[in-house]
């Protein structure tokens, strides 16, 4: 059985594991960099990107995450999208920096402005229930990044080769279509 890892340092880890397993793959909580060698794809969950970055640095994950993102499927949701972005507005340094996009943090507002909205995700769903919690949005993309979805005039989902990113939290809904799409990128039948 193919294995999908979920970076287990902070954030919506168990929710992603449940979604992966509901799609028929094995979900693995990744807490050690050595585990990256044992998985076929990786999800960077939503949570708090600054806290995640501190933990990535503390446990010495960064070089391995960058290397993993060069060749294997990686799906970043909300804070995970920020970790994948090459550029972050108002910040000099990126994190993993594998996806050729610029993101703006908390662009839909604070926690109390969180919302759910049905959006169209190209090639995936005409009616996806997207949950936005202190969500970033994608300000700009390079020519080789495919825009998959927009919400309220802002880009909220993209794909660049083996990398998938979204501003919202698909793991917080019962709709598995985004997770299924990612598993198909990892060549896991659903």
mmCIF file with all atom_site columns, C-alpha atoms in Angstrom:
data_model
loop_
_atom_site.group_PDB
_atom_site.id
_atom_site.type_symbol
_atom_site.label_atom_id
_atom_site.label_alt_id
_atom_site.label_comp_id
_atom_site.label_asym_id
_atom_site.label_entity_id
_atom_site.label_seq_id
_atom_site.pdbx_PDB_ins_code
_atom_site.Cartn_x
_atom_site.Cartn_y
_atom_site.Cartn_z
_atom_site.occupancy
_atom_site.B_iso_or_equiv
_atom_site.pdbx_formal_charge
_atom_site.auth_seq_id
_atom_site.auth_comp_id
_atom_site.auth_asym_id
_atom_site.auth_atom_id
_atom_site.pdbx_PDB_model_num
ATOM 1   C CA . UNK A 1 1   ? 0.000   0.000  0.000   1.00 0.00 ? 1   UNK A CA 1
ATOM 2   C CA . UNK A 1 2   ? 1.267   3.469  -0.872  1.00 0.00 ? 2   UNK A CA 1
ATOM 3   C CA . UNK A 1 3   ? 1.960   5.818  2.018   1.00 0.00 ? 3   UNK A CA 1
ATOM 4   C CA . UNK A 1 4   ? 1.152   9.502  2.331   1.00 0.00 ? 4   UNK A CA 1
ATOM 5   C CA . UNK A 1 5   ? 2.873   11.382 5.120   1.00 0.00 ? 5   UNK A CA 1
ATOM 6   C CA . UNK A 1 6   ? 1.456   14.337 6.996   1.00 0.00 ? 6   UNK A CA 1
ATOM 7   C CA . UNK A 1 7   ? 4.050   16.593 8.602   1.00 0.00 ? 7   UNK A CA 1
ATOM 8   C CA . UNK A 1 8   ? 3.205   16.066 12.256  1.00 0.00 ? 8   UNK A CA 1
ATOM 9   C CA . UNK A 1 9   ? 4.889   18.989 13.959  1.00 0.00 ? 9   UNK A CA 1
ATOM 10  C CA . UNK A 1 10  ? 1.818   21.228 14.394  1.00 0.00 ? 10  UNK A CA 1
ATOM 11  C CA . UNK A 1 11  ? -1.575  21.828 12.799  1.00 0.00 ? 11  UNK A CA 1
ATOM 12  C CA . UNK A 1 12  ? -4.446  19.781 11.356  1.00 0.00 ? 12  UNK A CA 1
ATOM 13  C CA . UNK A 1 13  ? -2.514  16.513 11.280  1.00 0.00 ? 13  UNK A CA 1
ATOM 14  C CA . UNK A 1 14  ? -5.149  13.967 12.338  1.00 0.00 ? 14  UNK A CA 1
ATOM 15  C CA . UNK A 1 15  ? -7.764  15.481 10.023  1.00 0.00 ? 15  UNK A CA 1
ATOM 16  C CA . UNK A 1 16  ? -5.472  14.931 7.028   1.00 0.00 ? 16  UNK A CA 1
ATOM 17  C CA . UNK A 1 17  ? -4.634  11.390 8.165   1.00 0.00 ? 17  UNK A CA 1
ATOM 18  C CA . UNK A 1 18  ? -8.372  10.602 8.321   1.00 0.00 ? 18  UNK A CA 1
ATOM 19  C CA . UNK A 1 19  ? -8.927  12.009 4.814   1.00 0.00 ? 19  UNK A CA 1
ATOM 20  C CA . UNK A 1 20  ? -5.977  10.057 3.348   1.00 0.00 ? 20  UNK A CA 1
ATOM 21  C CA . UNK A 1 21  ? -7.162  6.818  4.950   1.00 0.00 ? 21  UNK A CA 1
ATOM 22  C CA . UNK A 1 22  ? -10.778 7.431  3.858   1.00 0.00 ? 22  UNK A CA 1
ATOM 23  C CA . UNK A 1 23  ? -9.397  7.539  0.290   1.00 0.00 ? 23  UNK A CA 1
ATOM 24  C CA . UNK A 1 24  ? -7.781  4.117  0.745   1.00 0.00 ? 24  UNK A CA 1
ATOM 25  C CA . UNK A 1 25  ? -4.121  5.030  1.257   1.00 0.00 ? 25  UNK A CA 1
ATOM 26  C CA . UNK A 1 26  ? -2.007  4.623  4.366   1.00 0.00 ? 26  UNK A CA 1
ATOM 27  C CA . UNK A 1 27  ? -1.544  7.831  6.350   1.00 0.00 ? 27  UNK A CA 1
ATOM 28  C CA . UNK A 1 28  ? 1.695   8.318  8.273   1.00 0.00 ? 28  UNK A CA 1
ATOM 29  C CA . UNK A 1 29  ? 2.391   11.078 10.791  1.00 0.00 ? 29  UNK A CA 1
ATOM 30  C CA . UNK A 1 30  ? 5.893   12.327 9.907   1.00 0.00 ? 30  UNK A CA 1
ATOM 31  C CA . UNK A 1 31  ? 7.827   13.553 12.946  1.00 0.00 ? 31  UNK A CA 1
ATOM 32  C CA . UNK A 1 32  ? 11.362  12.565 11.918  1.00 0.00 ? 32  UNK A CA 1
ATOM 33  C CA . UNK A 1 33  ? 13.151  13.538 8.737   1.00 0.00 ? 33  UNK A CA 1
ATOM 34  C CA . UNK A 1 34  ? 14.179  9.910  8.172   1.00 0.00 ? 34  UNK A CA 1
ATOM 35  C CA . UNK A 1 35  ? 10.495  9.055  7.631   1.00 0.00 ? 35  UNK A CA 1
ATOM 36  C CA . UNK A 1 36  ? 10.496  11.051 4.383   1.00 0.00 ? 36  UNK A CA 1
ATOM 37  C CA . UNK A 1 37  ? 12.304  8.130  2.728   1.00 0.00 ? 37  UNK A CA 1
ATOM 38  C CA . UNK A 1 38  ? 9.359   5.845  3.560   1.00 0.00 ? 38  UNK A CA 1
ATOM 39  C CA . UNK A 1 39  ? 6.513   7.849  1.977   1.00 0.00 ? 39  UNK A CA 1
ATOM 40  C CA . UNK A 1 40  ? 5.189   8.436  -1.536  1.00 0.00 ? 40  UNK A CA 1
ATOM 41  C CA . UNK A 1 41  ? 3.805   11.933 -0.956  1.00 0.00 ? 41  UNK A CA 1
ATOM 42  C CA . UNK A 1 42  ? 3.636   14.546 1.794   1.00 0.00 ? 42  UNK A CA 1
ATOM 43  C CA . UNK A 1 43  ? 0.940   16.865 3.115   1.00 0.00 ? 43  UNK A CA 1
ATOM 44  C CA . UNK A 1 44  ? 1.967   20.083 4.863   1.00 0.00 ? 44  UNK A CA 1
ATOM 45  C CA . UNK A 1 45  ? -1.109  20.786 7.004   1.00 0.00 ? 45  UNK A CA 1
ATOM 46  C CA . UNK A 1 46  ? -2.846  23.958 7.990   1.00 0.00 ? 46  UNK A CA 1
ATOM 47  C CA . UNK A 1 47  ? -1.913  25.393 11.358  1.00 0.00 ? 47  UNK A CA 1
ATOM 48  C CA . UNK A 1 48  ? 0.424   28.272 12.159  1.00 0.00 ? 48  UNK A CA 1
ATOM 49  C CA . UNK A 1 49  ? 3.226   28.637 9.617   1.00 0.00 ? 49  UNK A CA 1
ATOM 50  C CA . UNK A 1 50  ? 5.605   30.542 11.918  1.00 0.00 ? 50  UNK A CA 1
ATOM 51  C CA . UNK A 1 51  ? 5.320   27.862 14.601  1.00 0.00 ? 51  UNK A CA 1
ATOM 52  C CA . UNK A 1 52  ? 5.773   25.145 11.971  1.00 0.00 ? 52  UNK A CA 1
ATOM 53  C CA . UNK A 1 53  ? 8.885   26.848 10.626  1.00 0.00 ? 53  UNK A CA 1
ATOM 54  C CA . UNK A 1 54  ? 10.404  27.045 14.107  1.00 0.00 ? 54  UNK A CA 1
ATOM 55  C CA . UNK A 1 55  ? 9.766   23.330 14.632  1.00 0.00 ? 55  UNK A CA 1
ATOM 56  C CA . UNK A 1 56  ? 11.112  22.458 11.164  1.00 0.00 ? 56  UNK A CA 1
ATOM 57  C CA . UNK A 1 57  ? 14.296  24.318 12.055  1.00 0.00 ? 57  UNK A CA 1
ATOM 58  C CA . UNK A 1 58  ? 14.481  22.822 15.560  1.00 0.00 ? 58  UNK A CA 1
ATOM 59  C CA . UNK A 1 59  ? 14.254  19.273 14.194  1.00 0.00 ? 59  UNK A CA 1
ATOM 60  C CA . UNK A 1 60  ? 16.493  19.939 11.193  1.00 0.00 ? 60  UNK A CA 1
ATOM 61  C CA . UNK A 1 61  ? 13.858  19.150 8.534   1.00 0.00 ? 61  UNK A CA 1
ATOM 62  C CA . UNK A 1 62  ? 14.343  22.010 6.061   1.00 0.00 ? 62  UNK A CA 1
ATOM 63  C CA . UNK A 1 63  ? 16.969  20.568 3.686   1.00 0.00 ? 63  UNK A CA 1
ATOM 64  C CA . UNK A 1 64  ? 15.149  17.245 3.529   1.00 0.00 ? 64  UNK A CA 1
ATOM 65  C CA . UNK A 1 65  ? 11.775  18.919 2.883   1.00 0.00 ? 65  UNK A CA 1
ATOM 66  C CA . UNK A 1 66  ? 13.259  20.978 0.049   1.00 0.00 ? 66  UNK A CA 1
ATOM 67  C CA . UNK A 1 67  ? 14.799  17.853 -1.478  1.00 0.00 ? 67  UNK A CA 1
ATOM 68  C CA . UNK A 1 68  ? 11.537  15.901 -1.109  1.00 0.00 ? 68  UNK A CA 1
ATOM 69  C CA . UNK A 1 69  ? 9.576   18.695 -2.847  1.00 0.00 ? 69  UNK A CA 1
ATOM 70  C CA . UNK A 1 70  ? 11.941  18.560 -5.835  1.00 0.00 ? 70  UNK A CA 1
ATOM 71  C CA . UNK A 1 71  ? 10.810  15.081 -6.848  1.00 0.00 ? 71  UNK A CA 1
ATOM 72  C CA . UNK A 1 72  ? 7.799   13.797 -4.900  1.00 0.00 ? 72  UNK A CA 1
ATOM 73  C CA . UNK A 1 73  ? 4.226   15.082 -4.547  1.00 0.00 ? 73  UNK A CA 1
ATOM 74  C CA . UNK A 1 74  ? 3.650   17.670 -1.818  1.00 0.00 ? 74  UNK A CA 1
ATOM 75  C CA . UNK A 1 75  ? 0.286   19.210 -0.891  1.00 0.00 ? 75  UNK A CA 1
ATOM 76  C CA . UNK A 1 76  ? 0.292   22.363 1.248   1.00 0.00 ? 76  UNK A CA 1
ATOM 77  C CA . UNK A 1 77  ? -2.965  23.550 2.807   1.00 0.00 ? 77  UNK A CA 1
ATOM 78  C CA . UNK A 1 78  ? -3.276  27.035 4.366   1.00 0.00 ? 78  UNK A CA 1
ATOM 79  C CA . UNK A 1 79  ? -0.080  27.306 6.461   1.00 0.00 ? 79  UNK A CA 1
ATOM 80  C CA . UNK A 1 80  ? 1.355   24.480 4.341   1.00 0.00 ? 80  UNK A CA 1
ATOM 81  C CA . UNK A 1 81  ? 0.815   26.654 1.262   1.00 0.00 ? 81  UNK A CA 1
ATOM 82  C CA . UNK A 1 82  ? 2.822   29.427 2.946   1.00 0.00 ? 82  UNK A CA 1
ATOM 83  C CA . UNK A 1 83  ? 5.624   26.928 3.645   1.00 0.00 ? 83  UNK A CA 1
ATOM 84  C CA . UNK A 1 84  ? 5.703   25.946 -0.052  1.00 0.00 ? 84  UNK A CA 1
ATOM 85  C CA . UNK A 1 85  ? 5.691   29.514 -1.444  1.00 0.00 ? 85  UNK A CA 1
ATOM 86  C CA . UNK A 1 86  ? 8.846   31.004 -2.940  1.00 0.00 ? 86  UNK A CA 1
ATOM 87  C CA . UNK A 1 87  ? 7.818   34.485 -1.781  1.00 0.00 ? 87  UNK A CA 1
ATOM 88  C CA . UNK A 1 88  ? 5.774   35.730 1.205   1.00 0.00 ? 88  UNK A CA 1
ATOM 89  C CA . UNK A 1 89  ? 4.596   39.350 1.233   1.00 0.00 ? 89  UNK A CA 1
ATOM 90  C CA . UNK A 1 90  ? 6.215   41.363 4.010   1.00 0.00 ? 90  UNK A CA 1
ATOM 91  C CA . UNK A 1 91  ? 8.826   38.710 4.739   1.00 0.00 ? 91  UNK A CA 1
ATOM 92  C CA . UNK A 1 92  ? 12.365  38.506 3.401   1.00 0.00 ? 92  UNK A CA 1
ATOM 93  C CA . UNK A 1 93  ? 12.887  34.768 3.660   1.00 0.00 ? 93  UNK A CA 1
ATOM 94  C CA . UNK A 1 94  ? 10.701  32.017 2.290   1.00 0.00 ? 94  UNK A CA 1
ATOM 95  C CA . UNK A 1 95  ? 10.398  28.634 3.964   1.00 0.00 ? 95  UNK A CA 1
ATOM 96  C CA . UNK A 1 96  ? 10.636  25.594 1.661   1.00 0.00 ? 96  UNK A CA 1
ATOM 97  C CA . UNK A 1 97  ? 10.266  27.922 -1.321  1.00 0.00 ? 97  UNK A CA 1
ATOM 98  C CA . UNK A 1 98  ? 9.523   25.181 -3.869  1.00 0.00 ? 98  UNK A CA 1
ATOM 99  C CA . UNK A 1 99  ? 6.412   26.686 -5.466  1.00 0.00 ? 99  UNK A CA 1
ATOM 100 C CA . UNK A 1 100 ? 6.903   29.715 -7.718  1.00 0.00 ? 100 UNK A CA 1
ATOM 101 C CA . UNK A 1 101 ? 4.180   31.828 -6.128  1.00 0.00 ? 101 UNK A CA 1
ATOM 102 C CA . UNK A 1 102 ? 3.841   34.839 -3.849  1.00 0.00 ? 102 UNK A CA 1
ATOM 103 C CA . UNK A 1 103 ? 1.433   34.566 -0.924  1.00 0.00 ? 103 UNK A CA 1
ATOM 104 C CA . UNK A 1 104 ? -0.100  37.064 1.480   1.00 0.00 ? 104 UNK A CA 1
ATOM 105 C CA . UNK A 1 105 ? -0.793  35.833 5.019   1.00 0.00 ? 105 UNK A CA 1
ATOM 106 C CA . UNK A 1 106 ? -4.190  36.167 6.728   1.00 0.00 ? 106 UNK A CA 1
ATOM 107 C CA . UNK A 1 107 ? -5.569  37.969 3.699   1.00 0.00 ? 107 UNK A CA 1
ATOM 108 C CA . UNK A 1 108 ? -9.181  36.992 4.420   1.00 0.00 ? 108 UNK A CA 1
ATOM 109 C CA . UNK A 1 109 ? -9.002  38.408 7.947   1.00 0.00 ? 109 UNK A CA 1
ATOM 110 C CA . UNK A 1 110 ? -8.577  37.162 11.483  1.00 0.00 ? 110 UNK A CA 1
ATOM 111 C CA . UNK A 1 111 ? -10.065 34.086 13.153  1.00 0.00 ? 111 UNK A CA 1
ATOM 112 C CA . UNK A 1 112 ? -13.479 35.712 13.626  1.00 0.00 ? 112 UNK A CA 1
ATOM 113 C CA . UNK A 1 113 ? -13.706 36.399 9.876   1.00 0.00 ? 113 UNK A CA 1
ATOM 114 C CA . UNK A 1 114 ? -13.295 32.695 9.054   1.00 0.00 ? 114 UNK A CA 1
ATOM 115 C CA . UNK A 1 115 ? -15.887 31.384 6.588   1.00 0.00 ? 115 UNK A CA 1
ATOM 116 C CA . UNK A 1 116 ? -16.934 28.518 4.346   1.00 0.00 ? 116 UNK A CA 1
ATOM 117 C CA . UNK A 1 117 ? -17.762 29.124 0.712   1.00 0.00 ? 117 UNK A CA 1
ATOM 118 C CA . UNK A 1 118 ? -18.549 26.818 -2.189  1.00 0.00 ? 118 UNK A CA 1
ATOM 119 C CA . UNK A 1 119 ? -15.977 27.306 -4.947  1.00 0.00 ? 119 UNK A CA 1
ATOM 120 C CA . UNK A 1 120 ? -15.105 25.801 -8.324  1.00 0.00 ? 120 UNK A CA 1
ATOM 121 C CA . UNK A 1 121 ? -11.769 23.971 -8.391  1.00 0.00 ? 121 UNK A CA 1
ATOM 122 C CA . UNK A 1 122 ? -10.748 23.395 -12.027 1.00 0.00 ? 122 UNK A CA 1
ATOM 123 C CA . UNK A 1 123 ? -10.550 19.727 -12.913 1.00 0.00 ? 123 UNK A CA 1
ATOM 124 C CA . UNK A 1 124 ? -11.579 18.670 -9.407  1.00 0.00 ? 124 UNK A CA 1
ATOM 125 C CA . UNK A 1 125 ? -14.987 20.032 -8.381  1.00 0.00 ? 125 UNK A CA 1
ATOM 126 C CA . UNK A 1 126 ? -17.629 22.483 -9.519  1.00 0.00 ? 126 UNK A CA 1
ATOM 127 C CA . UNK A 1 127 ? -18.872 22.821 -5.939  1.00 0.00 ? 127 UNK A CA 1
ATOM 128 C CA . UNK A 1 128 ? -16.125 22.343 -3.365  1.00 0.00 ? 128 UNK A CA 1
ATOM 129 C CA . UNK A 1 129 ? -16.935 23.427 0.229   1.00 0.00 ? 129 UNK A CA 1
ATOM 130 C CA . UNK A 1 130 ? -13.839 25.483 1.036   1.00 0.00 ? 130 UNK A CA 1
ATOM 131 C CA . UNK A 1 131 ? -13.174 26.346 4.697   1.00 0.00 ? 131 UNK A CA 1
ATOM 132 C CA . UNK A 1 132 ? -11.074 29.506 5.151   1.00 0.00 ? 132 UNK A CA 1
ATOM 133 C CA . UNK A 1 133 ? -9.524  30.091 8.598   1.00 0.00 ? 133 UNK A CA 1
ATOM 134 C CA . UNK A 1 134 ? -7.089  33.033 8.807   1.00 0.00 ? 134 UNK A CA 1
ATOM 135 C CA . UNK A 1 135 ? -6.334  32.015 5.256   1.00 0.00 ? 135 UNK A CA 1
ATOM 136 C CA . UNK A 1 136 ? -3.597  33.307 2.983   1.00 0.00 ? 136 UNK A CA 1
ATOM 137 C CA . UNK A 1 137 ? -4.181  33.942 -0.685  1.00 0.00 ? 137 UNK A CA 1
ATOM 138 C CA . UNK A 1 138 ? -1.899  33.664 -3.675  1.00 0.00 ? 138 UNK A CA 1
ATOM 139 C CA . UNK A 1 139 ? -0.956  37.123 -4.908  1.00 0.00 ? 139 UNK A CA 1
ATOM 140 C CA . UNK A 1 140 ? 0.914   36.051 -8.046  1.00 0.00 ? 140 UNK A CA 1
ATOM 141 C CA . UNK A 1 141 ? 2.028   32.951 -9.907  1.00 0.00 ? 141 UNK A CA 1
ATOM 142 C CA . UNK A 1 142 ? 4.717   32.303 -12.503 1.00 0.00 ? 142 UNK A CA 1
ATOM 143 C CA . UNK A 1 143 ? 3.872   31.070 -16.005 1.00 0.00 ? 143 UNK A CA 1
ATOM 144 C CA . UNK A 1 144 ? 4.422   27.413 -15.088 1.00 0.00 ? 144 UNK A CA 1
ATOM 145 C CA . UNK A 1 145 ? 1.924   27.446 -12.182 1.00 0.00 ? 145 UNK A CA 1
ATOM 146 C CA . UNK A 1 146 ? -1.654  26.424 -12.956 1.00 0.00 ? 146 UNK A CA 1
ATOM 147 C CA . UNK A 1 147 ? -4.392  28.362 -11.145 1.00 0.00 ? 147 UNK A CA 1
ATOM 148 C CA . UNK A 1 148 ? -7.038  25.877 -9.989  1.00 0.00 ? 148 UNK A CA 1
ATOM 149 C CA . UNK A 1 149 ? -9.407  28.079 -7.982  1.00 0.00 ? 149 UNK A CA 1
ATOM 150 C CA . UNK A 1 150 ? -10.313 31.597 -6.973  1.00 0.00 ? 150 UNK A CA 1
ATOM 151 C CA . UNK A 1 151 ? -12.533 32.938 -4.212  1.00 0.00 ? 151 UNK A CA 1
ATOM 152 C CA . UNK A 1 152 ? -13.713 36.517 -3.870  1.00 0.00 ? 152 UNK A CA 1
ATOM 153 C CA . UNK A 1 153 ? -11.369 37.567 -6.674  1.00 0.00 ? 153 UNK A CA 1
ATOM 154 C CA . UNK A 1 154 ? -8.283  35.992 -5.081  1.00 0.00 ? 154 UNK A CA 1
ATOM 155 C CA . UNK A 1 155 ? -6.304  32.912 -6.145  1.00 0.00 ? 155 UNK A CA 1
ATOM 156 C CA . UNK A 1 156 ? -6.767  30.156 -3.561  1.00 0.00 ? 156 UNK A CA 1
ATOM 157 C CA . UNK A 1 157 ? -5.557  26.919 -5.209  1.00 0.00 ? 157 UNK A CA 1
ATOM 158 C CA . UNK A 1 158 ? -2.642  26.166 -7.545  1.00 0.00 ? 158 UNK A CA 1
ATOM 159 C CA . UNK A 1 159 ? -0.602  23.329 -8.987  1.00 0.00 ? 159 UNK A CA 1
ATOM 160 C CA . UNK A 1 160 ? 2.990   23.357 -10.168 1.00 0.00 ? 160 UNK A CA 1
ATOM 161 C CA . UNK A 1 161 ? 4.069   19.930 -11.417 1.00 0.00 ? 161 UNK A CA 1
ATOM 162 C CA . UNK A 1 162 ? 4.283   17.669 -8.358  1.00 0.00 ? 162 UNK A CA 1
ATOM 163 C CA . UNK A 1 163 ? 3.222   20.475 -5.976  1.00 0.00 ? 163 UNK A CA 1
ATOM 164 C CA . UNK A 1 164 ? -0.358  21.296 -4.976  1.00 0.00 ? 164 UNK A CA 1
ATOM 165 C CA . UNK A 1 165 ? -1.372  24.154 -2.730  1.00 0.00 ? 165 UNK A CA 1
ATOM 166 C CA . UNK A 1 166 ? -4.563  25.717 -1.426  1.00 0.00 ? 166 UNK A CA 1
ATOM 167 C CA . UNK A 1 167 ? -5.505  28.507 0.980   1.00 0.00 ? 167 UNK A CA 1
ATOM 168 C CA . UNK A 1 168 ? -8.392  26.573 2.469   1.00 0.00 ? 168 UNK A CA 1
ATOM 169 C CA . UNK A 1 169 ? -8.777  23.441 4.622   1.00 0.00 ? 169 UNK A CA 1
ATOM 170 C CA . UNK A 1 170 ? -10.159 20.498 2.617   1.00 0.00 ? 170 UNK A CA 1
ATOM 171 C CA . UNK A 1 171 ? -9.407  18.191 5.563   1.00 0.00 ? 171 UNK A CA 1
ATOM 172 C CA . UNK A 1 172 ? -12.053 19.961 7.664   1.00 0.00 ? 172 UNK A CA 1
ATOM 173 C CA . UNK A 1 173 ? -14.898 18.849 5.386   1.00 0.00 ? 173 UNK A CA 1
ATOM 174 C CA . UNK A 1 174 ? -16.326 15.455 4.446   1.00 0.00 ? 174 UNK A CA 1
ATOM 175 C CA . UNK A 1 175 ? -15.506 16.176 0.790   1.00 0.00 ? 175 UNK A CA 1
ATOM 176 C CA . UNK A 1 176 ? -12.500 14.072 -0.226  1.00 0.00 ? 176 UNK A CA 1
ATOM 177 C CA . UNK A 1 177 ? -12.049 15.346 -3.791  1.00 0.00 ? 177 UNK A CA 1
ATOM 178 C CA . UNK A 1 178 ? -8.973  17.511 -3.089  1.00 0.00 ? 178 UNK A CA 1
ATOM 179 C CA . UNK A 1 179 ? -7.296  14.668 -1.190  1.00 0.00 ? 179 UNK A CA 1
ATOM 180 C CA . UNK A 1 180 ? -8.222  12.221 -3.970  1.00 0.00 ? 180 UNK A CA 1
ATOM 181 C CA . UNK A 1 181 ? -6.700  14.591 -6.523  1.00 0.00 ? 181 UNK A CA 1
ATOM 182 C CA . UNK A 1 182 ? -3.473  14.741 -4.516  1.00 0.00 ? 182 UNK A CA 1
ATOM 183 C CA . UNK A 1 183 ? -3.383  10.945 -4.224  1.00 0.00 ? 183 UNK A CA 1
ATOM 184 C CA . UNK A 1 184 ? -3.742  10.712 -8.007  1.00 0.00 ? 184 UNK A CA 1
ATOM 185 C CA . UNK A 1 185 ? -0.691  13.002 -8.283  1.00 0.00 ? 185 UNK A CA 1
ATOM 186 C CA . UNK A 1 186 ? 1.154   10.444 -6.137  1.00 0.00 ? 186 UNK A CA 1
ATOM 187 C CA . UNK A 1 187 ? -0.129  7.715  -8.502  1.00 0.00 ? 187 UNK A CA 1
ATOM 188 C CA . UNK A 1 188 ? -2.294  6.165  -5.816  1.00 0.00 ? 188 UNK A CA 1
ATOM 189 C CA . UNK A 1 189 ? -5.571  4.791  -7.198  1.00 0.00 ? 189 UNK A CA 1
ATOM 190 C CA . UNK A 1 190 ? -8.650  6.006  -5.348  1.00 0.00 ? 190 UNK A CA 1
#
